PDB file of C-alpha atoms in Angstrom:
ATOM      1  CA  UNK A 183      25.654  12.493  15.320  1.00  0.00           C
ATOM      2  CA  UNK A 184      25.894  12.889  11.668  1.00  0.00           C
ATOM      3  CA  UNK A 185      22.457  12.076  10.062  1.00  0.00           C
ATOM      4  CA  UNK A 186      22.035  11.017   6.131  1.00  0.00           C
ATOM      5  CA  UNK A 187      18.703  12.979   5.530  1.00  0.00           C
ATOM      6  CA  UNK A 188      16.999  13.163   1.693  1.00  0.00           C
ATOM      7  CA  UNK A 189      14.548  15.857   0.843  1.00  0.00           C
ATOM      8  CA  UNK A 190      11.951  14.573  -1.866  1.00  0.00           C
ATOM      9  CA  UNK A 191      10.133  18.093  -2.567  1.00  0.00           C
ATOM     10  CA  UNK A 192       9.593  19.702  -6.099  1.00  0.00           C
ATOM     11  CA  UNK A 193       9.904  23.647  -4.687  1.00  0.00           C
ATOM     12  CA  UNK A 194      13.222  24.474  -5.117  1.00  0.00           C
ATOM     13  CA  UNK A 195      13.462  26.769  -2.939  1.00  0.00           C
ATOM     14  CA  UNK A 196      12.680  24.697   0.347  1.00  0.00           C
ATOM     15  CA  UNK A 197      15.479  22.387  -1.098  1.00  0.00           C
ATOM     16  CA  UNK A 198      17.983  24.671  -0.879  1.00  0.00           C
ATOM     17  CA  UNK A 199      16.839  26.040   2.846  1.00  0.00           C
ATOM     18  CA  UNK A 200      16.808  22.941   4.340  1.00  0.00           C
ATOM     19  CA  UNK A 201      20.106  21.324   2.775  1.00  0.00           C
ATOM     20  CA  UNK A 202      21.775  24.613   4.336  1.00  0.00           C
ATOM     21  CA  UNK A 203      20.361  24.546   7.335  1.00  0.00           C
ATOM     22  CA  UNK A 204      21.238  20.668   7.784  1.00  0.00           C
ATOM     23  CA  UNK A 205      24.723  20.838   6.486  1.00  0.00           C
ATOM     24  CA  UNK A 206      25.766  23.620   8.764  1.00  0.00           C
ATOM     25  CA  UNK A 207      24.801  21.348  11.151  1.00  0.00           C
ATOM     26  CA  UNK A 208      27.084  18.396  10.118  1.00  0.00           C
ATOM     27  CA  UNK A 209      24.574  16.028   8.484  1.00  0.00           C
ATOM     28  CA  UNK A 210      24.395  15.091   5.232  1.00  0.00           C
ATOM     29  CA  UNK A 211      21.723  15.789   2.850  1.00  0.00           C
ATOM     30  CA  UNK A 212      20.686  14.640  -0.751  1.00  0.00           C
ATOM     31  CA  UNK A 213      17.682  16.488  -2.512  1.00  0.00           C
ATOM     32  CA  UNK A 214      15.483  15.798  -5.657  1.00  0.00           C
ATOM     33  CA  UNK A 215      12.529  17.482  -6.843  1.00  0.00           C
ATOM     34  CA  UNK A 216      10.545  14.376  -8.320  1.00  0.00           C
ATOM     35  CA  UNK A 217       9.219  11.031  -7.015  1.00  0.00           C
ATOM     36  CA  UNK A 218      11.348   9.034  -8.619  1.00  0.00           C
ATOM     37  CA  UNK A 219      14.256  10.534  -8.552  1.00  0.00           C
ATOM     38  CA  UNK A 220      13.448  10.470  -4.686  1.00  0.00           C
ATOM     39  CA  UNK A 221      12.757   7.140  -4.722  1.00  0.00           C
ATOM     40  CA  UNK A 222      15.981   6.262  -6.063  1.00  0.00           C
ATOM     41  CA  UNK A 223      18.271   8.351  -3.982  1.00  0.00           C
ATOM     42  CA  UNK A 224      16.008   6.871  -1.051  1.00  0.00           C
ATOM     43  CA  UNK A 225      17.606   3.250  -2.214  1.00  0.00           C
ATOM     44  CA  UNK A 226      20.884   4.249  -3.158  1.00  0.00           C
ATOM     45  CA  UNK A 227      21.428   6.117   0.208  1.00  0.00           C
ATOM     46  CA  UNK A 228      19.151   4.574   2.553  1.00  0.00           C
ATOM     47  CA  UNK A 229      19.083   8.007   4.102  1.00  0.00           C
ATOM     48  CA  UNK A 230      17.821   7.959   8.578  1.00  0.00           C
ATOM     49  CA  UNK A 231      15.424  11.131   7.659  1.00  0.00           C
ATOM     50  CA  UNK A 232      13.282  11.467   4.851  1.00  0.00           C
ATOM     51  CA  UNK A 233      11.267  14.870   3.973  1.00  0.00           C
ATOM     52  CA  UNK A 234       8.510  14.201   1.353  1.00  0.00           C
ATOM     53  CA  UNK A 235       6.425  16.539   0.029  1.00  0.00           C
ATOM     54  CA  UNK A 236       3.136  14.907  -1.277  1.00  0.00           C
ATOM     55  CA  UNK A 237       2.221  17.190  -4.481  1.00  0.00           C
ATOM     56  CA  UNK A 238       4.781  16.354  -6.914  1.00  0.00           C
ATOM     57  CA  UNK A 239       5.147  16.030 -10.673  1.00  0.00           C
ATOM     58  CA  UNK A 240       5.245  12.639 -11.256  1.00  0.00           C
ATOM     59  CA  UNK A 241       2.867  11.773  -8.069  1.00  0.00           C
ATOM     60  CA  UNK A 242       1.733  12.000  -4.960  1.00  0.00           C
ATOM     61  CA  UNK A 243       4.261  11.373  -2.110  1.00  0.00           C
ATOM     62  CA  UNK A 244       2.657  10.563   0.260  1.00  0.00           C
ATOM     63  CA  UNK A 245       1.209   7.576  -1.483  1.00  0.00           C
ATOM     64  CA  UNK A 246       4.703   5.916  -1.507  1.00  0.00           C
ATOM     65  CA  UNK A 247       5.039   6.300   2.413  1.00  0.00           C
ATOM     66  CA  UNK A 248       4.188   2.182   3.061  1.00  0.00           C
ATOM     67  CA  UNK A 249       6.568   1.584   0.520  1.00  0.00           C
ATOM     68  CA  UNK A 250       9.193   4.053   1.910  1.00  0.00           C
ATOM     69  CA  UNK A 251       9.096   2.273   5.627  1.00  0.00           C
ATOM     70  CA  UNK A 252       9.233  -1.079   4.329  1.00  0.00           C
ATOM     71  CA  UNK A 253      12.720  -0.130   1.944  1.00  0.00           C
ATOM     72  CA  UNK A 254      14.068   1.131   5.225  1.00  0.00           C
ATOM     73  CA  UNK A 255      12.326   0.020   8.228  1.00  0.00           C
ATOM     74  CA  UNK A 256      14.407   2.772  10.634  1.00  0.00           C
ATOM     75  CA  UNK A 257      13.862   5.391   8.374  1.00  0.00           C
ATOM     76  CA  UNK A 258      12.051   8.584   9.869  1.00  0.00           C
ATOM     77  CA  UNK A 259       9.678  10.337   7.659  1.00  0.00           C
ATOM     78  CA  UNK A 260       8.478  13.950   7.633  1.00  0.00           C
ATOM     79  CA  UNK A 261       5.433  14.256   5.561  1.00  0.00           C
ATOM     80  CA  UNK A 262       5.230  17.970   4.204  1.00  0.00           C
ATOM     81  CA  UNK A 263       2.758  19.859   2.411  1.00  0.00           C
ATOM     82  CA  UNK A 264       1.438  23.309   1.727  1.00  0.00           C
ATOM     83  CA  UNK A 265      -1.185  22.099  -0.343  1.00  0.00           C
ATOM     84  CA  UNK A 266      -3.111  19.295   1.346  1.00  0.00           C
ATOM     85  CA  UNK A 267      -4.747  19.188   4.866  1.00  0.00           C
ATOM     86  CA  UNK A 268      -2.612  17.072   7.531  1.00  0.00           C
ATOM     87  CA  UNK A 269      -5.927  16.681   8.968  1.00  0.00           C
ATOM     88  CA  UNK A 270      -7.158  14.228   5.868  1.00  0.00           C
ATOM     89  CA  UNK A 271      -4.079  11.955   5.933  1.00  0.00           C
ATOM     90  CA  UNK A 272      -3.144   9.533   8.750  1.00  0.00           C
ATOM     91  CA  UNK A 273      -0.364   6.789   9.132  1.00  0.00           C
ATOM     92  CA  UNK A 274       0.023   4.865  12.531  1.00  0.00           C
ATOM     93  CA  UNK A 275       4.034   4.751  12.623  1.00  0.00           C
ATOM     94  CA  UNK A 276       5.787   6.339  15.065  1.00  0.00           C
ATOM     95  CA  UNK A 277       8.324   7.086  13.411  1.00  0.00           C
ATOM     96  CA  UNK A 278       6.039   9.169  10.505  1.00  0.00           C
ATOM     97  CA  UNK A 279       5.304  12.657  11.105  1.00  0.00           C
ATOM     98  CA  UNK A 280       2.640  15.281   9.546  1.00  0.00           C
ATOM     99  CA  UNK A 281       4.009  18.612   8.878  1.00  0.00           C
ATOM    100  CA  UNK A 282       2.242  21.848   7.267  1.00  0.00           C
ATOM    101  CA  UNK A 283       4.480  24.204   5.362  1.00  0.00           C
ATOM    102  CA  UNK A 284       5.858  26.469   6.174  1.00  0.00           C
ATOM    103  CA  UNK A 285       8.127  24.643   8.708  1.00  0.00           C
ATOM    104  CA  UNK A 286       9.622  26.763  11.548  1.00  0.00           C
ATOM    105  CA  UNK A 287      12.789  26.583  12.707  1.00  0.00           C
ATOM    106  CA  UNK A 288      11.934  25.451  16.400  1.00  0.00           C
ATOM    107  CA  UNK A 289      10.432  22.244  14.710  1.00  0.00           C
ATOM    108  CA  UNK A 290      13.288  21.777  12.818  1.00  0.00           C
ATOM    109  CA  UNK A 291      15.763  21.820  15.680  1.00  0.00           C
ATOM    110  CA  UNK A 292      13.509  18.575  17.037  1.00  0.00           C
ATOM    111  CA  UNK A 293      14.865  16.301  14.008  1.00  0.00           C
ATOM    112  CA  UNK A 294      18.235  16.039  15.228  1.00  0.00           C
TER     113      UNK A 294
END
């Protein structure tokens, strides 16, 4: 099943791996590399899979998570970070999961 999935995530880099991987398998993905611009692709697209990075220029994204689920309620989100603890940061959703970078491949194949 084709999956609309946005990547909010300021290295470059990671962008680019994970919009190839996704695409070759038949999903469609939108990237951008600031909160905002995130955040607006998020409403334009209403995308079902969300990766956000928390340290980026303009913020911190994992602040905007509440925000995120309420815009779209059936949204799954990936929280992903190099740079911040998982074990400091909790959100009871089910449908919100903590990732540390870097992300194998065997966890990827468990989004879809």
């Amino acid at each position: 099943m084709n999956q609309k999935i946005l990547i909010i995530d300021d290295e470059t880099d990671f962008c680019l791996i994970m919009n190839n991987y996704f695409i070759k398998k038949g999903h469609t993905v939108s990237y951008a590399h600031t909160l905002n611009d995130g955040l607006d692709l998020l409403e334009k697209n209403q995308p079902d899979i969300l990766f956000l990075d928390n340290n980026l220029p303009d913020g911190y994204g994992w602040d905007s998570v509440e925000s995120i689920v309420e815009t779209v309620p059936q949204i799954r989100v990936y929280l992903v970070s190099a740079h911040r603890s998982i074990s400091t940061f909790h959100y009871k959703n089910k449908n919100v999961v903590i990732w540390e970078k870097p992300i194998s491949v065997s966890l990827l194949n468990t989004v879809c």
